[in-house]
Amino acid sequence: MKNVLQPKSNSAANPLNNAASPSENSPSIARPGELISVIRPAMATEFEVLMPADVDREAPEIALEALEWIRTLEGIFSVYRSDSDISKLNREAAERPVRVDPHLFKIVQQAIAISDATGGAFDITAGPLVDAWGFTNRSGRKPSDEELAAALQAVGYQNLELDADQQTIRFKQPEMRINLGAIGKGYALDQAVAMLVTSGVENFLIHGGQSSIVARGSRRPGEPGWPIALSHPIRSHRKLGRVWLQNESLSTSGSGKQFFHYRGQRLGHMIDPRTGWPGGDLLSLTLIAKVAAESDALATGLFVDGMPQATQFVEANPGLGIVGVAEVDRSSEVEVVAVAIADERWEPFQESSRDLN
């Protein structure tokens, strides 16, 4: 069991020096100067809290408690644990209403609200489609028409029946199941942030595998938040730009590495639950919002919708911002487009970038 609590001392000459190794499509977090790092494994990744070295002495212990709470939530949300609340729900909810943990009920409510907002582009019941396309085992393939039709029958958030008074959930379709992979980390981060803020910790950054990030306050006095470098979705050693994050969250979704070609089409693992086919016209989409559950889920839904629809959605909903990365050709050259992010907060690193503010 990995448990790290230590200062980070890195060179400040290059703000990207010694950034943590990002996962696929993930941003990188700059660590110049002295920072305290608290790390715990959870949800098949590592969650980390970074704080300035001059924080109160109690702050690292508070951070550790917050990360332990994320591990508790994992025990409720994980479909890989047979004794979790969500596993019980998936086994029994087609037969009867199942009373669930309040956190599971709340996150499903949030997921349904975002499904409604995105017109169904985000859907926690889409797992059967991911299975049908072979992406669950990272071996993408084109399913037969019969397989696709059967999977679509089991998908549809509208078939989730919630009873707020009884805190129960029922499935209206027999083969339904839910998976919180596209919102669970964000919800857990929001819970941890609330614990830190309530305990008086003002300046910190917390992330889950670097694809979901929340920043509060500033990295150091005089800075406009915390700098986050966005990585090339195919060549992760290349950085496309830097965004300053303060009192908000950032999430990245994409299919830069999980895809296959079928009849000249590039088909990625982000499935549109409405059509059953891989969706989107981007390699990656990074979304900024006020809370992490929202940024996580919207990054997924708007990626599936594609850049034109994502742009319309963000422009119609103040407080959101996106950075879309599109493939120019198969040489790994990309076009980077930022929407609704102020110039002083977004610094592109290459000429192919453009802003729509």
Short mmCIF file of C-alpha atoms in Angstrom, two decimals:
data_model
loop_
_atom_site.label_atom_id
_atom_site.label_comp_id
_atom_site.label_asym_id
_atom_site.label_seq_id
_atom_site.Cartn_x
_atom_site.Cartn_y
_atom_site.Cartn_z
CA MET A 1 0.00 0.00 0.00
CA LYS A 2 1.66 3.19 -1.20
CA ASN A 3 1.56 6.11 1.18
CA VAL A 4 3.73 9.14 0.42
CA LEU A 5 4.06 12.31 2.44
CA GLN A 6 7.08 14.36 1.47
CA PRO A 7 8.27 17.74 0.18
CA LYS A 8 8.88 18.16 -3.54
CA SER A 9 11.97 20.19 -4.41
CA ASN A 10 12.31 20.80 -8.15
CA SER A 11 14.03 23.23 -10.48
CA ALA A 12 12.08 26.38 -11.23
CA ALA A 13 14.03 27.16 -14.41
CA ASN A 14 11.44 25.39 -16.54
CA PRO A 15 7.91 25.32 -15.09
CA LEU A 16 7.38 21.89 -16.66
CA ASN A 17 10.50 20.28 -15.18
CA ASN A 18 9.89 17.06 -13.29
CA ALA A 19 6.16 17.02 -13.89
CA ALA A 20 4.55 13.74 -12.90
CA SER A 21 4.23 11.13 -15.62
CA PRO A 22 0.79 11.69 -17.17
CA SER A 23 -1.64 8.98 -18.11
CA GLU A 24 -3.18 8.91 -21.59
CA ASN A 25 -4.39 12.36 -22.68
CA SER A 26 -3.65 13.74 -19.21
CA PRO A 27 -2.31 17.19 -18.43
CA SER A 28 0.96 17.66 -16.54
CA ILE A 29 1.27 19.50 -13.26
CA ALA A 30 4.21 21.85 -12.80
CA ARG A 31 6.10 21.54 -9.49
CA PRO A 32 8.70 24.29 -9.14
CA GLY A 33 10.06 25.17 -5.71
CA GLU A 34 9.00 23.50 -2.49
CA LEU A 35 5.70 21.66 -2.48
CA ILE A 36 4.36 19.07 -0.07
CA SER A 37 2.92 15.98 -1.74
CA VAL A 38 0.47 13.53 -0.18
CA ILE A 39 -0.34 10.46 -2.31
CA ARG A 40 -2.69 7.51 -1.94
CA PRO A 41 -3.71 4.86 -4.48
CA ALA A 42 -7.42 4.58 -5.27
CA MET A 43 -9.74 3.91 -8.20
CA ALA A 44 -7.00 2.23 -10.25
CA THR A 45 -4.79 5.32 -10.16
CA GLU A 46 -3.00 7.60 -7.70
CA PHE A 47 -4.65 10.57 -6.05
CA GLU A 48 -2.31 13.34 -4.95
CA VAL A 49 -2.63 16.56 -2.97
CA LEU A 50 0.01 19.24 -3.57
CA MET A 51 0.39 22.14 -1.13
CA PRO A 52 2.90 24.96 -0.64
CA ALA A 53 5.54 24.00 1.92
CA ASP A 54 4.48 26.81 4.26
CA VAL A 55 1.00 25.41 4.95
CA ASP A 56 -0.12 24.79 8.52
CA ARG A 57 1.40 21.69 10.08
CA GLU A 58 -2.00 20.02 10.24
CA ALA A 59 -2.66 20.38 6.50
CA PRO A 60 -0.80 17.24 5.32
CA GLU A 61 -2.69 15.10 7.83
CA ILE A 62 -5.98 16.64 6.67
CA ALA A 63 -4.99 15.85 3.09
CA LEU A 64 -4.28 12.24 4.03
CA GLU A 65 -7.71 11.95 5.66
CA ALA A 66 -9.31 13.36 2.51
CA LEU A 67 -7.52 10.78 0.36
CA GLU A 68 -8.57 8.01 2.72
CA TRP A 69 -12.16 9.13 2.23
CA ILE A 70 -11.68 8.66 -1.53
CA ARG A 71 -10.67 5.06 -0.82
CA THR A 72 -13.90 4.67 1.16
CA LEU A 73 -15.90 5.96 -1.80
CA GLU A 74 -14.09 3.49 -4.03
CA GLY A 75 -15.56 0.73 -1.90
CA ILE A 76 -19.02 2.04 -2.75
CA PHE A 77 -18.50 2.90 -6.45
CA SER A 78 -16.19 0.16 -7.76
CA VAL A 79 -17.71 -2.34 -10.21
CA TYR A 80 -14.62 -4.50 -9.63
CA ARG A 81 -15.59 -5.29 -6.03
CA SER A 82 -18.38 -7.81 -5.66
CA ASP A 83 -19.33 -6.42 -2.24
CA SER A 84 -19.63 -2.78 -3.35
CA ASP A 85 -22.96 -0.97 -3.39
CA ILE A 86 -22.81 -0.53 -7.15
CA SER A 87 -22.14 -4.23 -7.75
CA LYS A 88 -25.14 -5.15 -5.62
CA LEU A 89 -27.21 -2.59 -7.53
CA ASN A 90 -26.14 -4.03 -10.89
CA ARG A 91 -27.02 -7.56 -9.74
CA GLU A 92 -30.44 -6.82 -8.26
CA ALA A 93 -31.94 -3.58 -9.58
CA ALA A 94 -33.58 -5.15 -12.64
CA GLU A 95 -35.66 -7.29 -10.28
CA ARG A 96 -36.57 -4.78 -7.58
CA PRO A 97 -35.76 -1.30 -6.22
CA VAL A 98 -32.44 -1.43 -4.36
CA ARG A 99 -31.67 0.85 -1.43
CA VAL A 100 -28.18 2.31 -1.89
CA ASP A 101 -25.61 4.34 -0.01
CA PRO A 102 -26.47 8.08 -0.02
CA HIS A 103 -23.30 8.88 -1.98
CA LEU A 104 -24.22 6.39 -4.69
CA PHE A 105 -27.72 7.84 -4.91
CA LYS A 106 -26.33 11.38 -5.11
CA ILE A 107 -23.79 10.63 -7.84
CA VAL A 108 -26.42 8.85 -9.94
CA GLN A 109 -28.65 11.91 -9.56
CA GLN A 110 -25.78 14.12 -10.73
CA ALA A 111 -25.09 11.81 -13.66
CA ILE A 112 -28.72 11.89 -14.78
CA ALA A 113 -28.78 15.69 -14.61
CA ILE A 114 -25.70 15.87 -16.86
CA SER A 115 -27.20 13.28 -19.20
CA ASP A 116 -30.25 15.52 -19.53
CA ALA A 117 -28.08 18.60 -20.11
CA THR A 118 -26.06 16.89 -22.86
CA GLY A 119 -29.03 15.29 -24.57
CA GLY A 120 -27.82 11.83 -23.61
CA ALA A 121 -24.24 12.22 -24.87
CA PHE A 122 -23.13 11.32 -21.35
CA ASP A 123 -24.68 8.12 -19.98
CA ILE A 124 -23.52 5.94 -17.08
CA THR A 125 -25.38 2.96 -18.57
CA ALA A 126 -23.22 2.84 -21.75
CA GLY A 127 -21.01 -0.04 -20.57
CA PRO A 128 -22.58 -2.72 -22.81
CA LEU A 129 -21.63 -0.65 -25.86
CA VAL A 130 -18.01 -0.38 -24.74
CA ASP A 131 -18.02 -4.16 -24.32
CA ALA A 132 -19.55 -4.71 -27.75
CA TRP A 133 -16.82 -2.67 -29.41
CA GLY A 134 -14.09 -4.61 -27.58
CA PHE A 135 -12.67 -1.60 -25.77
CA THR A 136 -13.21 -3.08 -22.31
CA ASN A 137 -10.28 -5.39 -23.09
CA ARG A 138 -8.46 -2.72 -25.15
CA SER A 139 -8.93 -4.72 -28.35
CA GLY A 140 -11.27 -2.65 -30.47
CA ARG A 141 -13.39 -4.38 -33.10
CA LYS A 142 -16.52 -3.69 -35.13
CA PRO A 143 -19.47 -5.55 -33.55
CA SER A 144 -22.10 -7.25 -35.67
CA ASP A 145 -25.41 -5.48 -36.21
CA GLU A 146 -27.04 -8.00 -33.86
CA GLU A 147 -24.47 -7.39 -31.12
CA LEU A 148 -24.89 -3.64 -31.44
CA ALA A 149 -28.68 -3.83 -31.32
CA ALA A 150 -28.58 -6.02 -28.21
CA ALA A 151 -26.17 -3.63 -26.48
CA LEU A 152 -28.32 -0.61 -27.31
CA GLN A 153 -31.32 -2.34 -25.73
CA ALA A 154 -29.46 -2.36 -22.41
CA VAL A 155 -28.42 1.30 -22.61
CA GLY A 156 -30.41 4.39 -21.67
CA TYR A 157 -30.26 6.50 -18.52
CA GLN A 158 -33.99 7.19 -18.94
CA ASN A 159 -34.53 3.62 -17.72
CA LEU A 160 -33.10 4.40 -14.29
CA GLU A 161 -35.89 4.87 -11.75
CA LEU A 162 -34.90 6.76 -8.58
CA ASP A 163 -36.94 7.18 -5.41
CA ALA A 164 -35.48 10.04 -3.38
CA ASP A 165 -37.60 9.30 -0.30
CA GLN A 166 -36.56 5.65 -0.11
CA GLN A 167 -33.07 6.22 -1.59
CA THR A 168 -33.65 3.35 -4.02
CA ILE A 169 -32.73 2.77 -7.65
CA ARG A 170 -34.42 0.38 -10.07
CA PHE A 171 -33.53 -0.64 -13.63
CA LYS A 172 -36.40 -0.77 -16.13
CA GLN A 173 -34.38 -2.90 -18.57
CA PRO A 174 -33.22 -6.41 -17.57
CA GLU A 175 -29.64 -6.20 -18.93
CA MET A 176 -28.88 -2.72 -17.63
CA ARG A 177 -25.92 -1.86 -15.46
CA ILE A 178 -24.18 1.35 -14.47
CA ASN A 179 -20.52 2.28 -14.37
CA LEU A 180 -19.29 5.51 -12.79
CA GLY A 181 -15.90 5.54 -14.51
CA ALA A 182 -16.56 8.85 -16.26
CA ILE A 183 -17.78 10.72 -13.17
CA GLY A 184 -16.61 8.82 -10.09
CA LYS A 185 -13.15 10.34 -9.79
CA GLY A 186 -14.61 13.81 -10.13
CA TYR A 187 -17.19 13.19 -7.42
CA ALA A 188 -14.50 11.80 -5.13
CA LEU A 189 -12.30 14.85 -5.74
CA ASP A 190 -15.19 17.18 -4.89
CA GLN A 191 -15.68 15.32 -1.62
CA ALA A 192 -11.99 15.59 -0.77
CA VAL A 193 -11.92 19.28 -1.68
CA ALA A 194 -14.85 19.93 0.66
CA MET A 195 -12.98 18.25 3.52
CA LEU A 196 -9.83 20.30 2.89
CA VAL A 197 -11.66 23.62 2.55
CA THR A 198 -13.84 23.00 5.61
CA SER A 199 -10.67 22.30 7.61
CA GLY A 200 -9.17 25.64 6.57
CA VAL A 201 -6.72 24.55 3.86
CA GLU A 202 -6.77 27.35 1.27
CA ASN A 203 -4.02 26.67 -1.27
CA PHE A 204 -3.78 23.21 -2.80
CA LEU A 205 -4.11 21.15 -5.94
CA ILE A 206 -5.61 17.67 -5.93
CA HIS A 207 -5.80 15.26 -8.84
CA GLY A 208 -6.74 11.70 -9.68
CA GLY A 209 -4.29 10.30 -12.22
CA GLN A 210 -3.84 13.84 -13.61
CA SER A 211 -6.85 13.47 -15.93
CA SER A 212 -9.11 15.02 -13.25
CA ILE A 213 -7.75 18.04 -11.37
CA VAL A 214 -9.06 20.57 -8.86
CA ALA A 215 -7.08 23.68 -7.87
CA ARG A 216 -7.82 25.99 -4.97
CA GLY A 217 -6.04 29.25 -4.24
CA SER A 218 -2.54 29.62 -5.68
CA ARG A 219 0.64 27.64 -5.93
CA ARG A 220 2.57 30.59 -4.48
CA PRO A 221 1.84 34.27 -3.68
CA GLY A 222 1.29 36.46 -6.72
CA GLU A 223 0.45 33.65 -9.11
CA PRO A 224 -3.04 33.40 -10.67
CA GLY A 225 -3.66 29.87 -9.48
CA TRP A 226 -1.91 26.63 -10.44
CA PRO A 227 -0.32 26.07 -13.89
CA ILE A 228 -1.42 22.95 -15.78
CA ALA A 229 0.32 21.90 -19.00
CA LEU A 230 -1.87 20.12 -21.54
CA SER A 231 -0.22 17.16 -23.26
CA HIS A 232 -0.37 16.08 -26.89
CA PRO A 233 -2.97 13.26 -26.95
CA ILE A 234 -0.70 10.95 -28.98
CA ARG A 235 2.81 12.12 -28.11
CA SER A 236 2.46 12.79 -24.40
CA HIS A 237 6.01 14.18 -24.09
CA ARG A 238 4.89 17.17 -26.16
CA LYS A 239 3.03 19.97 -24.38
CA LEU A 240 0.40 21.93 -26.30
CA GLY A 241 -0.22 24.78 -23.90
CA ARG A 242 -0.63 25.87 -20.31
CA VAL A 243 -3.76 26.89 -18.45
CA TRP A 244 -3.93 28.55 -15.04
CA LEU A 245 -6.50 26.90 -12.79
CA GLN A 246 -7.92 28.57 -9.66
CA ASN A 247 -10.93 27.51 -7.59
CA GLU A 248 -12.17 25.24 -10.37
CA SER A 249 -11.69 21.83 -11.92
CA LEU A 250 -10.22 20.48 -15.15
CA SER A 251 -10.85 17.13 -16.82
CA THR A 252 -9.60 15.60 -20.06
CA SER A 253 -11.26 12.94 -22.20
CA GLY A 254 -9.96 11.48 -25.43
CA SER A 255 -9.19 8.52 -27.62
CA GLY A 256 -5.66 9.38 -28.68
CA LYS A 257 -4.37 5.88 -28.01
CA GLN A 258 -7.41 3.59 -27.80
CA PHE A 259 -8.72 3.28 -31.36
CA PHE A 260 -8.68 1.18 -34.51
CA HIS A 261 -9.34 1.84 -38.20
CA TYR A 262 -12.40 0.45 -39.96
CA ARG A 263 -13.04 1.15 -43.65
CA GLY A 264 -10.86 4.24 -43.52
CA GLN A 265 -12.47 5.58 -40.35
CA ARG A 266 -10.62 6.14 -37.11
CA LEU A 267 -12.85 4.67 -34.38
CA GLY A 268 -12.00 5.44 -30.76
CA HIS A 269 -13.21 4.04 -27.45
CA MET A 270 -15.50 6.97 -26.62
CA ILE A 271 -18.90 5.59 -27.61
CA ASP A 272 -21.94 7.75 -28.32
CA PRO A 273 -24.65 6.04 -26.22
CA ARG A 274 -27.38 7.40 -28.50
CA THR A 275 -26.10 5.81 -31.71
CA GLY A 276 -23.96 2.98 -30.36
CA TRP A 277 -21.02 4.10 -32.50
CA PRO A 278 -17.75 5.79 -31.50
CA GLY A 279 -18.38 9.52 -31.40
CA GLY A 280 -16.56 12.81 -31.63
CA ASP A 281 -14.26 14.53 -34.09
CA LEU A 282 -11.39 15.23 -31.68
CA LEU A 283 -8.36 13.45 -30.26
CA SER A 284 -8.95 15.00 -26.84
CA LEU A 285 -11.14 17.54 -25.10
CA THR A 286 -10.22 19.32 -21.88
CA LEU A 287 -13.03 20.98 -19.96
CA ILE A 288 -12.89 23.50 -17.12
CA ALA A 289 -15.82 23.78 -14.69
CA LYS A 290 -16.47 24.73 -11.08
CA VAL A 291 -16.71 21.18 -9.73
CA ALA A 292 -14.92 18.00 -10.77
CA ALA A 293 -17.94 15.72 -11.15
CA GLU A 294 -19.25 18.18 -13.70
CA SER A 295 -15.96 18.61 -15.56
CA ASP A 296 -15.42 14.83 -15.68
CA ALA A 297 -18.86 14.01 -17.06
CA LEU A 298 -19.08 16.97 -19.41
CA ALA A 299 -15.62 16.25 -20.85
CA THR A 300 -16.92 12.80 -21.79
CA GLY A 301 -20.28 13.94 -23.15
CA LEU A 302 -18.96 16.91 -25.11
CA PHE A 303 -16.11 14.86 -26.56
CA VAL A 304 -18.70 12.45 -27.95
CA ASP A 305 -20.75 15.37 -29.31
CA GLY A 306 -17.82 16.85 -31.24
CA MET A 307 -16.24 20.29 -31.31
CA PRO A 308 -19.07 22.32 -32.95
CA GLN A 309 -21.66 21.12 -30.44
CA ALA A 310 -19.19 21.38 -27.55
CA THR A 311 -18.49 24.99 -28.50
CA GLN A 312 -22.20 25.82 -28.55
CA PHE A 313 -22.72 24.15 -25.18
CA VAL A 314 -19.86 26.02 -23.51
CA GLU A 315 -20.88 29.37 -24.97
CA ALA A 316 -24.42 28.82 -23.66
CA ASN A 317 -23.21 27.90 -20.16
CA PRO A 318 -21.04 30.59 -18.52
CA GLY A 319 -18.31 29.28 -16.24
CA LEU A 320 -17.22 26.53 -18.60
CA GLY A 321 -14.22 26.49 -20.93
CA ILE A 322 -12.75 23.91 -23.30
CA VAL A 323 -9.59 23.11 -25.20
CA GLY A 324 -10.20 20.82 -28.17
CA VAL A 325 -7.38 18.97 -29.92
CA ALA A 326 -8.11 17.74 -33.46
CA GLU A 327 -5.99 15.59 -35.75
CA VAL A 328 -4.73 17.42 -38.85
CA ASP A 329 -3.36 14.32 -40.56
CA ARG A 330 -1.79 11.01 -39.60
CA SER A 331 1.59 12.62 -38.95
CA SER A 332 0.48 13.45 -35.39
CA GLU A 333 0.14 17.15 -36.21
CA VAL A 334 -2.83 18.66 -34.39
CA GLU A 335 -4.93 21.79 -34.21
CA VAL A 336 -5.63 23.18 -30.75
CA VAL A 337 -8.71 25.35 -30.20
CA ALA A 338 -9.52 27.08 -26.91
CA VAL A 339 -13.06 28.30 -26.25
CA ALA A 340 -14.24 30.61 -23.45
CA ILE A 341 -10.87 30.70 -21.65
CA ALA A 342 -9.46 34.18 -20.98
CA ASP A 343 -6.20 35.04 -22.77
CA GLU A 344 -4.35 35.62 -19.50
CA ARG A 345 -5.20 32.09 -18.36
CA TRP A 346 -4.34 30.16 -21.54
CA GLU A 347 -0.91 30.10 -23.17
CA PRO A 348 -0.66 27.96 -26.34
CA PHE A 349 2.76 26.49 -27.08
CA GLN A 350 2.41 26.02 -30.84
CA GLU A 351 1.36 28.02 -33.88
CA SER A 352 -1.55 25.73 -34.77
CA SER A 353 -3.44 26.89 -31.67
CA ARG A 354 -6.24 29.42 -31.86
CA ASP A 355 -8.68 30.97 -29.41
CA LEU A 356 -12.44 31.46 -29.58
CA ASN A 357 -13.17 33.74 -26.64
#
